[in-house]
Short mmCIF file of C-alpha atoms and ligand atoms in Angstrom, two decimals:
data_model
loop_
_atom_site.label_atom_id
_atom_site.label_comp_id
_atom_site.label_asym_id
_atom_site.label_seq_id
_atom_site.Cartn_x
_atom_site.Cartn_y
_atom_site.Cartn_z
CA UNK A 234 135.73 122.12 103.46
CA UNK A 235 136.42 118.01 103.75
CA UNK A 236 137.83 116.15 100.84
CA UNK A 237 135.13 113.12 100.25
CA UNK A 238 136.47 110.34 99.53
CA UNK A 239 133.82 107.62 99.26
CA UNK A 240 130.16 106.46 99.41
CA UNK A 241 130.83 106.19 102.93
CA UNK A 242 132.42 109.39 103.17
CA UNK A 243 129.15 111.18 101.07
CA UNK A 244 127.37 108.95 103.33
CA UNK A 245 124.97 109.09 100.17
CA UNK A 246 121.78 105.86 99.86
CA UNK A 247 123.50 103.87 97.29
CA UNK A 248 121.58 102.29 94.39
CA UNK A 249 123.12 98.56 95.88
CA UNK A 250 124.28 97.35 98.99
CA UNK A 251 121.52 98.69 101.12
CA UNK A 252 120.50 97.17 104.46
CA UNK A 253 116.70 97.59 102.63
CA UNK A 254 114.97 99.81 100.17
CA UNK A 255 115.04 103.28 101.60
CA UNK A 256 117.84 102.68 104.33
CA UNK A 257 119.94 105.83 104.61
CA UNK A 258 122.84 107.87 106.57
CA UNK A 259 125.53 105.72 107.94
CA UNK A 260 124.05 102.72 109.19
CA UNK A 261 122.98 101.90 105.70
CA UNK A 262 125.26 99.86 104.36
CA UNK A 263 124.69 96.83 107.53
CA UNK A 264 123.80 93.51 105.58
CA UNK A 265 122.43 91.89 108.62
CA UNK A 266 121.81 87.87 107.86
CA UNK A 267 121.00 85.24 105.45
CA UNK A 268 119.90 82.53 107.26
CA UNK A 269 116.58 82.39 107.43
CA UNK A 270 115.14 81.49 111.44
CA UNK A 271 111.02 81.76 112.31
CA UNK A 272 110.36 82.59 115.59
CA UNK A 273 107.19 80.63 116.19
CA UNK A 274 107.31 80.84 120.47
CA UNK A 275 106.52 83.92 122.24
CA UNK A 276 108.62 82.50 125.11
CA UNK A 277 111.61 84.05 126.88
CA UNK A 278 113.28 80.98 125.58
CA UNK A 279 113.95 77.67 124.16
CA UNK A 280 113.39 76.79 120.45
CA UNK A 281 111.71 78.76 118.20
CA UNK A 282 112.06 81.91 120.10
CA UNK A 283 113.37 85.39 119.66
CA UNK A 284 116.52 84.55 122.54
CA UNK A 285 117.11 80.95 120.27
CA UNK A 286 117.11 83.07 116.77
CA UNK A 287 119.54 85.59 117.48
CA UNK A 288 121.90 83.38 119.80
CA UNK A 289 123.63 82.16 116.68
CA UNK A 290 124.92 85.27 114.00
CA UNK A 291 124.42 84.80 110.60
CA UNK A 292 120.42 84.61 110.32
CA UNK A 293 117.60 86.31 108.69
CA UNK A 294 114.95 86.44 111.51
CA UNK A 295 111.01 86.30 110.68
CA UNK A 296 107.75 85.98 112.75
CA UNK A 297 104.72 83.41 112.54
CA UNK A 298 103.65 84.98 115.86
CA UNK A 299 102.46 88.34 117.15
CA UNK A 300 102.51 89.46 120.14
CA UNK A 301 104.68 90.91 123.62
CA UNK A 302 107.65 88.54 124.34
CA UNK A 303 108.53 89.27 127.77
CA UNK A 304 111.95 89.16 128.51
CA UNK A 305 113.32 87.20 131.92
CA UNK A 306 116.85 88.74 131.18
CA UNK A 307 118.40 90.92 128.37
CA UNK A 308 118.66 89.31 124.93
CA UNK A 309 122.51 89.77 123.52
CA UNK A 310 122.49 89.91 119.96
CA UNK A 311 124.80 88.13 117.82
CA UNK A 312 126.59 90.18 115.06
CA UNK A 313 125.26 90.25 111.34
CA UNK A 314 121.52 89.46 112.39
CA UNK A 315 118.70 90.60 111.04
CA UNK A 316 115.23 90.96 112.77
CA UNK A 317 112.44 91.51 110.31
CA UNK A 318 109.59 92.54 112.80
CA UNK A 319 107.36 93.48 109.85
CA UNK A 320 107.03 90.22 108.92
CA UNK A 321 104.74 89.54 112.06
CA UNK A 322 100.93 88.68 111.83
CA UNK A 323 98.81 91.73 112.70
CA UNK A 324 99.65 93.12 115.37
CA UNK A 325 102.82 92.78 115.49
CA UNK A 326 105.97 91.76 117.86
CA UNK A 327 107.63 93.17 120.82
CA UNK A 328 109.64 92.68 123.68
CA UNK A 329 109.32 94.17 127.71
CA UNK A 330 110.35 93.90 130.81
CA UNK A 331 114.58 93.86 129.64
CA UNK A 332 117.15 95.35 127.44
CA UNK A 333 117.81 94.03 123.63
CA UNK A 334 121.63 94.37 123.19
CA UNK A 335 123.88 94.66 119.86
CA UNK A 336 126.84 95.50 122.23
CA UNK A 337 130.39 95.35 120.77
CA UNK A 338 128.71 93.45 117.99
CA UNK A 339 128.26 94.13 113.94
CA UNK A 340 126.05 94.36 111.12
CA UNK A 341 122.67 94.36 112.52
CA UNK A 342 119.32 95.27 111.01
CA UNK A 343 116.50 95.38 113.46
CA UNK A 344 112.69 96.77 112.06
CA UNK A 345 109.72 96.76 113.02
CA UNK A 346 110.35 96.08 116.45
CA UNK A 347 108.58 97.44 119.60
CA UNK A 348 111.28 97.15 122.76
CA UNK A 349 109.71 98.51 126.34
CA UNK A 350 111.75 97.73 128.97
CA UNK A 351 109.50 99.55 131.37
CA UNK A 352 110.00 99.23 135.36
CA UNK A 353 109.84 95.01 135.31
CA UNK A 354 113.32 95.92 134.48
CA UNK A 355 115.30 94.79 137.83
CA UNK A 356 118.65 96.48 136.54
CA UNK A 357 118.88 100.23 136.74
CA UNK A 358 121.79 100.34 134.52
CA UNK A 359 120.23 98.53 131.27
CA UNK A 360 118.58 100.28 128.41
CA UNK A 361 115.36 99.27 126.23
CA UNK A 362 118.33 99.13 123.29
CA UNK A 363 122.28 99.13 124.11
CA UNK A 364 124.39 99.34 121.18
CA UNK A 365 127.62 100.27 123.03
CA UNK A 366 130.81 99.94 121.01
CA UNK A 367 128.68 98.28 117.78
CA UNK A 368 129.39 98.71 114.43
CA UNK A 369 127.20 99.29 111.08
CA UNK A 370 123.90 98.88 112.91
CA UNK A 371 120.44 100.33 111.23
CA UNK A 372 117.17 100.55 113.43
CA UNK A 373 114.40 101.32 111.14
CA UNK A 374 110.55 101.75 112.22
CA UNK A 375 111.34 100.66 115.79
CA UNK A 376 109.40 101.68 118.70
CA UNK A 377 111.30 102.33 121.98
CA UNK A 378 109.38 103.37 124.74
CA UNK A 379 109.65 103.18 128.53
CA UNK A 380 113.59 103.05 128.28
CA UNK A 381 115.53 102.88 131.92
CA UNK A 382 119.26 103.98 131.61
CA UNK A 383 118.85 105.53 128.42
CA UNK A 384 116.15 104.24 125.58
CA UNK A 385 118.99 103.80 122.87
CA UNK A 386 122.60 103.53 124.39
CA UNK A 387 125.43 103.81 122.07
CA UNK A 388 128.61 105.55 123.05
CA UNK A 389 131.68 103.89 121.07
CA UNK A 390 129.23 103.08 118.29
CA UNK A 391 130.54 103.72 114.90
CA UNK A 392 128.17 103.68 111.68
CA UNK A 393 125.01 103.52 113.34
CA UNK A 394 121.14 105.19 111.57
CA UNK A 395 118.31 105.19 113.42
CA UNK A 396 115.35 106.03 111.17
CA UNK A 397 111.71 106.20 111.50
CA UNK A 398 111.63 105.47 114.75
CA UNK A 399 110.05 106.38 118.10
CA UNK A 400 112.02 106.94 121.15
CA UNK A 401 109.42 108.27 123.77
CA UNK A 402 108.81 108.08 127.69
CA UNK A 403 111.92 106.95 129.04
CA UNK A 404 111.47 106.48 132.72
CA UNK A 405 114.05 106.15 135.03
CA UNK A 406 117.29 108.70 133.68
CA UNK A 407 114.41 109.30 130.97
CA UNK A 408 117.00 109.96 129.08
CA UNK A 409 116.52 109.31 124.96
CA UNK A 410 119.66 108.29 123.47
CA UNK A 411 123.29 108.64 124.36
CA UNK A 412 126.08 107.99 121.25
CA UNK A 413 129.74 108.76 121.34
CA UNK A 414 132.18 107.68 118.59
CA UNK A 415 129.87 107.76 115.62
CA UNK A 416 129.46 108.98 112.30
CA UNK A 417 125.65 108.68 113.39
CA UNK A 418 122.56 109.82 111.35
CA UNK A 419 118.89 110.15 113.13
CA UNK A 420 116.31 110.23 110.37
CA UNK A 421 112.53 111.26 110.87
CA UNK A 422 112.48 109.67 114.41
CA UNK A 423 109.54 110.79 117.32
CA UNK A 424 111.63 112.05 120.51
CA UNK A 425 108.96 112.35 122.89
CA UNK A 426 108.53 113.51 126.69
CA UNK A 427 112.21 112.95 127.76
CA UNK A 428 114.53 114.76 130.17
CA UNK A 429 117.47 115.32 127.91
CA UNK A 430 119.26 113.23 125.00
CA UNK A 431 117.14 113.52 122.12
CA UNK A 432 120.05 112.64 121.65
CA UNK A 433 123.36 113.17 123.05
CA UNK A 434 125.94 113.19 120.90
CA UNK A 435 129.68 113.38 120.76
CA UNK A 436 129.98 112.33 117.54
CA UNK A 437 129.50 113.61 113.90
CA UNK A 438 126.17 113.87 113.56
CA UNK A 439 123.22 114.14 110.71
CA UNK A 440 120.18 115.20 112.43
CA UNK A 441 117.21 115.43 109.59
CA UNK A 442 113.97 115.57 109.63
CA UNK A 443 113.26 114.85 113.15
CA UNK A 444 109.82 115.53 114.97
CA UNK A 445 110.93 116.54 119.41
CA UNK A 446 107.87 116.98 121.91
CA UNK A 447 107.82 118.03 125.44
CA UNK A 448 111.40 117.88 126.15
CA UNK A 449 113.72 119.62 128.86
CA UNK A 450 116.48 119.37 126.83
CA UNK A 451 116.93 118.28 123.33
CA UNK A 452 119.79 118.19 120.82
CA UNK A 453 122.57 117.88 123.75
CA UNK A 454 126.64 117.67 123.42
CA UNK A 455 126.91 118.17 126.63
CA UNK A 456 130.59 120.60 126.37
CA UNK A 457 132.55 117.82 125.08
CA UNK A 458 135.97 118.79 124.82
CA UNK A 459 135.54 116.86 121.64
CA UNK A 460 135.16 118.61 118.34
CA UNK A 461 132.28 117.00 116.07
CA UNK A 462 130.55 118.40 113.14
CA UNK A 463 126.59 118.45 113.02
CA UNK A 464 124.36 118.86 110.11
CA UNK A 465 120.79 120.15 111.69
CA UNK A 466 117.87 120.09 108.63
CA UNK A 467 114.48 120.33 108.61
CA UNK A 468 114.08 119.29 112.70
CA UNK A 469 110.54 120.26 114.11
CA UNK A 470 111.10 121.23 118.17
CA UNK A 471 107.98 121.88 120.00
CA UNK A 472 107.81 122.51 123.64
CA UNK A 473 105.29 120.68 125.96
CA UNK A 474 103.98 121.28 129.55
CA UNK A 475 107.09 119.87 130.71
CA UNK A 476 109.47 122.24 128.84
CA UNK A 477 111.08 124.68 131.20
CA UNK A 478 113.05 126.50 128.86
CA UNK A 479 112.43 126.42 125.10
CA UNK A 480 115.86 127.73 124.14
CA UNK A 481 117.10 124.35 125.19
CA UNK A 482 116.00 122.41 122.22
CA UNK A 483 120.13 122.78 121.59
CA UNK A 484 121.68 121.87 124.75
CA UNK A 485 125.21 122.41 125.85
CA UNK A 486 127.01 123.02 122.27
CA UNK A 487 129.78 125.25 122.80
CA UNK A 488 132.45 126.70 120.52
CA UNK A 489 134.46 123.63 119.79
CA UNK A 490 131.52 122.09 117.76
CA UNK A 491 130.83 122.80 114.45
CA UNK A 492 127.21 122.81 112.75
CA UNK A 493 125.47 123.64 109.83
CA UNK A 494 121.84 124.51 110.47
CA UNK A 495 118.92 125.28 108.22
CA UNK A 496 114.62 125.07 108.37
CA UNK A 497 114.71 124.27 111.45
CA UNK A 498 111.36 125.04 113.70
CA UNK A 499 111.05 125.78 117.32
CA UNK A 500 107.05 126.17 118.51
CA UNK A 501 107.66 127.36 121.70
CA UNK A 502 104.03 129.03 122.79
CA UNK A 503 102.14 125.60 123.98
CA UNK A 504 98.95 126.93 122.27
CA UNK A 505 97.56 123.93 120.46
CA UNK A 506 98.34 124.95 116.66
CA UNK A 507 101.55 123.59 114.69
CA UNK A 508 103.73 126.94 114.62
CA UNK A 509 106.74 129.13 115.76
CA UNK A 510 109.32 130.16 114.50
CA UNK A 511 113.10 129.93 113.03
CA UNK A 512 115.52 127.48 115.48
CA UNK A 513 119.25 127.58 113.36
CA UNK A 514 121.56 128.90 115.84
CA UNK A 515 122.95 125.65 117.84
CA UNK A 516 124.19 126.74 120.84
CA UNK A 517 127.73 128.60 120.55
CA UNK A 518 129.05 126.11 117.58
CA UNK A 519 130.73 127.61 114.78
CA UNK A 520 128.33 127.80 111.60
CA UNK A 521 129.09 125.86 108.66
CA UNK A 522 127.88 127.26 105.92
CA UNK A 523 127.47 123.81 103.48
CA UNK A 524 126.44 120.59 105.65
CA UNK A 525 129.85 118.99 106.76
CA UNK A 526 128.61 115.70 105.17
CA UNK A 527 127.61 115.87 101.43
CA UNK A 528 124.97 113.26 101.47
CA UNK A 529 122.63 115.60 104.05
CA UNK A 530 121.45 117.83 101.94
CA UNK A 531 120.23 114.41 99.60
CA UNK A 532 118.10 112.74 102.68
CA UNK A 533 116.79 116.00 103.85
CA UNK A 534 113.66 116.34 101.62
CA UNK A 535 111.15 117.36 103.71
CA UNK A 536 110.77 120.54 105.88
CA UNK A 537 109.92 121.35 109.05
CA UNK A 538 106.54 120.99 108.62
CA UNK A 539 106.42 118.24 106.25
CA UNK A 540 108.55 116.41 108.77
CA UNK A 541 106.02 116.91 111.49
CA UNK A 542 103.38 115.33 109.01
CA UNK A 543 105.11 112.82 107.85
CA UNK A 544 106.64 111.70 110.96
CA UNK A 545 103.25 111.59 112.73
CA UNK A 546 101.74 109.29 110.02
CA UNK A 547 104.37 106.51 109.41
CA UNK A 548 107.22 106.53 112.30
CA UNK A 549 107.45 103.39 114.69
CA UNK A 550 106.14 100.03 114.32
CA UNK A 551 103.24 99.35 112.40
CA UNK A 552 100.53 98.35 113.07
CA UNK A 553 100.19 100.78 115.21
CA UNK A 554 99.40 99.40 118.63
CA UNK A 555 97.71 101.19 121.64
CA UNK A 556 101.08 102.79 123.09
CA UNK A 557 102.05 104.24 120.04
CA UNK A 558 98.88 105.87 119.67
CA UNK A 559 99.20 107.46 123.27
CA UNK A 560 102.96 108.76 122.35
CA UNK A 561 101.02 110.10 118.91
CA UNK A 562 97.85 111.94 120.57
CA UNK A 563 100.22 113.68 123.04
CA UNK A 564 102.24 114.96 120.44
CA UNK A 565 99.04 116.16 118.56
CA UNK A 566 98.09 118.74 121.74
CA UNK A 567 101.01 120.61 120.60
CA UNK A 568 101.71 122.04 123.67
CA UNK A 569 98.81 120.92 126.05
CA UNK A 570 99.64 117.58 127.27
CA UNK A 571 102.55 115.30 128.15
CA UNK A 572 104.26 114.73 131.30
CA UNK A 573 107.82 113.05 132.08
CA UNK A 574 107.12 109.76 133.61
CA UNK A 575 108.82 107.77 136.48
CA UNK A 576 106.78 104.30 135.23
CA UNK A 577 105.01 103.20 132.07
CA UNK A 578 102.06 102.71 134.58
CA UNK A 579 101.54 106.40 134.34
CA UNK A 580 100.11 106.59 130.58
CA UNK A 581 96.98 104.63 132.32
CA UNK A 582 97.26 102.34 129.13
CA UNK A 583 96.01 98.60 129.84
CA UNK A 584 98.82 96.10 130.91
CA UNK A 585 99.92 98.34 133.62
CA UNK A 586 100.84 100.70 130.93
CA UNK A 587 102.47 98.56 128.35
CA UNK A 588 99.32 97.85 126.06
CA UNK A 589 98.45 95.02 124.35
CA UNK A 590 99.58 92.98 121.65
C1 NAG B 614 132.01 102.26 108.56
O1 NAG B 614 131.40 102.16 107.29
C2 NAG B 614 132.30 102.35 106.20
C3 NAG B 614 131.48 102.27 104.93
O2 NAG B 614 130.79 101.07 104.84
C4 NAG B 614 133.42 101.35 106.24
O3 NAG B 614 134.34 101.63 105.21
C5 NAG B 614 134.12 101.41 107.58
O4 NAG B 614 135.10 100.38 107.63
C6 NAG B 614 133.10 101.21 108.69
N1 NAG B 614 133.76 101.31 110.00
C7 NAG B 614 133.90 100.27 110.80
C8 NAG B 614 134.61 100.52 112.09
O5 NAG B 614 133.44 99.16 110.52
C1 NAG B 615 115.33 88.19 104.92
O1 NAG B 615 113.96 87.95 105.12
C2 NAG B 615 113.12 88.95 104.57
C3 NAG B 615 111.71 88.65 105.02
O2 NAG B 615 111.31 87.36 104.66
C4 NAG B 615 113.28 88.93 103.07
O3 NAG B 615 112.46 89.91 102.48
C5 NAG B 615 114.73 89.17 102.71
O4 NAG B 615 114.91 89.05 101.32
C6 NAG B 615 115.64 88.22 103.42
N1 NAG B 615 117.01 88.64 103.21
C7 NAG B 615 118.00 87.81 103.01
C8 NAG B 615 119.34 88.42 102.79
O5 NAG B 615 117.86 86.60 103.00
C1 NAG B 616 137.10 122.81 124.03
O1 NAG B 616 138.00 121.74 124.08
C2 NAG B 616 139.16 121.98 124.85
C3 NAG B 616 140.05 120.77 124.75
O2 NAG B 616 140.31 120.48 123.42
C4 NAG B 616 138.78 122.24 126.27
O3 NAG B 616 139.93 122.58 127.03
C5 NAG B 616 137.80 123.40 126.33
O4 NAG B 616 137.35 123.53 127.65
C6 NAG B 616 136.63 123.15 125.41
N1 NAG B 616 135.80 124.32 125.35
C7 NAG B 616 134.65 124.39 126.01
C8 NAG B 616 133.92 125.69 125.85
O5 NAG B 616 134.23 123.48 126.67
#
């Protein structure tokens, strides 16, 4: 049993000091920026575009345009930026073709914002979002699809959420995401058709509320020597036609973890109808029997299957454009269809896969 000894520690939504209404788990607390800077250029750069807003920290970032930015090289973030994609004309704003980085910065609150790096990336070693060795960083309603290296990179990240998000189709590794370091929470996200890292994590972990389709291998820890705590609730696994072994939604978690597990689902029989059955025994970790962070049991307030619902109708970037309706209708087979990809091309969407904005 851990002493608490703060807000952080409970990791708790407190009733001030939020990122944003609703924020939770231990991103939560980023303020992001003040400043208020309207992107008003779709270009890769120059004034009045995305690369311009966030190459100065401090600011507040809104949208008078919608639409795909494509990227000629990564955009590096400055620390204590926020990027309000939601305030974007119908239908909305993304990026493609490079990686958005918050590496080794702080502070950042990004929603709202579609990032599909996709194979126009030249650099096999970038991901759709690299948060390496950031603190107090908060992802809300993003969608990241058609990730290279990984489609969220953060190992040495420390106080990171990513919430209501969609991290599906990562091509190259097609790996999900990859964080080290921590505390990290992952709240009512859409892991869809990946290889493995949904996520990885070497870190102390709440995992709540999550919806995973079609995967090889899930929740991963990959036999750190490392020993992290991991508070499992209310996660929805469901195999796909690319699933080779169902028992792998926990991947790799030996005896030096430690995790408290509970109403978590594993549909395993690829038949077309939300079910299954039971998933709380994570690999070989030791059981907790309370969640090893008190504020878990206070986000997760859905089920399994209210997770799946809920999850389905509001995660990712709204509107919902074209490609996040693909990722959606795949997961609705519930077993049937779904394939790891090797290029966004493969979805057959227009824009040689990446939609349109
Ligand atoms: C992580 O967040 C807590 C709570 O806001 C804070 O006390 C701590 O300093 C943060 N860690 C880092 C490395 O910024
Ligand atoms: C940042 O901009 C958003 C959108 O206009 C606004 O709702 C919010 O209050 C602003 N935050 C700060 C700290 O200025
Ligand atoms: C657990 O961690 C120790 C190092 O602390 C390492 O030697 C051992 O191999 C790890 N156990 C497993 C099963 O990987």
């Amino acid at each position: 049993m851990r002493v608490l000894i703060s807000a952080f520690a409970i990791g708790l939504p407190l009733v001030s000091g939020l990122a944003f209404t609703g924020a939770v788990g231990f991103g939560s607390f980023a303020t992001g920026g003040t400043e208020a800077y309207v992107v008003t250029s779709l270009a890769d750069s120059g004034t009045g575009t995305l690369r311009d807003a966030t190459s100065v920290s401090g600011r507040n970032i809104t949208f008078s345009v919608p639409g795909y930015i494509v990227l000629e090289s990564p955009i590096s973030l400055s620390s204590d930026t926020t990027i309000n994609g939601q305030t974007a004309p119908s239908p909305g704003i993304g990026v493609m073709g490079r990686e958005i980085s918050a590496s080794s910065k702080s502070n950042i609150i990004i929603r709202n914002l579609r990032m599909r790096q996709g194979s126009m990336e030249t650099d096999d070693t970038k991901s759709a979002f690299n948060m390496g060795d950031a603190t107090n960083i908060i992802l809300d309603h993003c969608s990241i699809e058609y990730g290279v290296y990984d489609s969220v990179d953060a190992v040495g990240a420390v106080n990171v959420t990513v919430s209501n998000s969609i991290i599906a189709f990562p091509i190259g590794q097609q790996f999900g995401a990859h964080l080290e370091t921590g505390p990290a929470t992952w709240y009512r996200n859409l892991w869809v058709s990946a290889h493995n890292r949904q996520p990885l994590t070497k870190a102390n972990t709440q995992y709540i509320n999550n919806v995973v389709y079609n995967y090889q291998a899930a929740y991963t820890v990959a036999d750190t020597s490392g020993d992290f705590s991991h508070d499992l609730i209310g996660n929805y696994f469901i195999t796909g036609p690319s699933t080779t072994s169902a028992s792998d939604a926990y991947y790799q978690i030996d005896d030096n973890q430690s995790a408290y597990a509970s109403g978590n689902l594993l549909d395993s029989n690829k038949n077309g109808v939300l079910d299954g059955s039971a998933a709380n025994t994570i690999g070989s970790a030791k059981v907790l029997s309370s969640p090893w962070n008190s504020g878990s049991a206070a986000i997760a307030s859905l089920t399994a299957q209210q997770a799946y619902t809920t999850v389905l109708a509001g995660v990712g970037a709204s509107p919902r454009d074209s490609v996040d309706a693909y990722v959606i209708s795949i997961v609705e087979s519930l077993g049937t269809e779904g394939a790891i990809i090797g290029s966004q091309a493969d979805t057959g969407l227009a824009n040689d896969g990446y939609g349109t904005l």
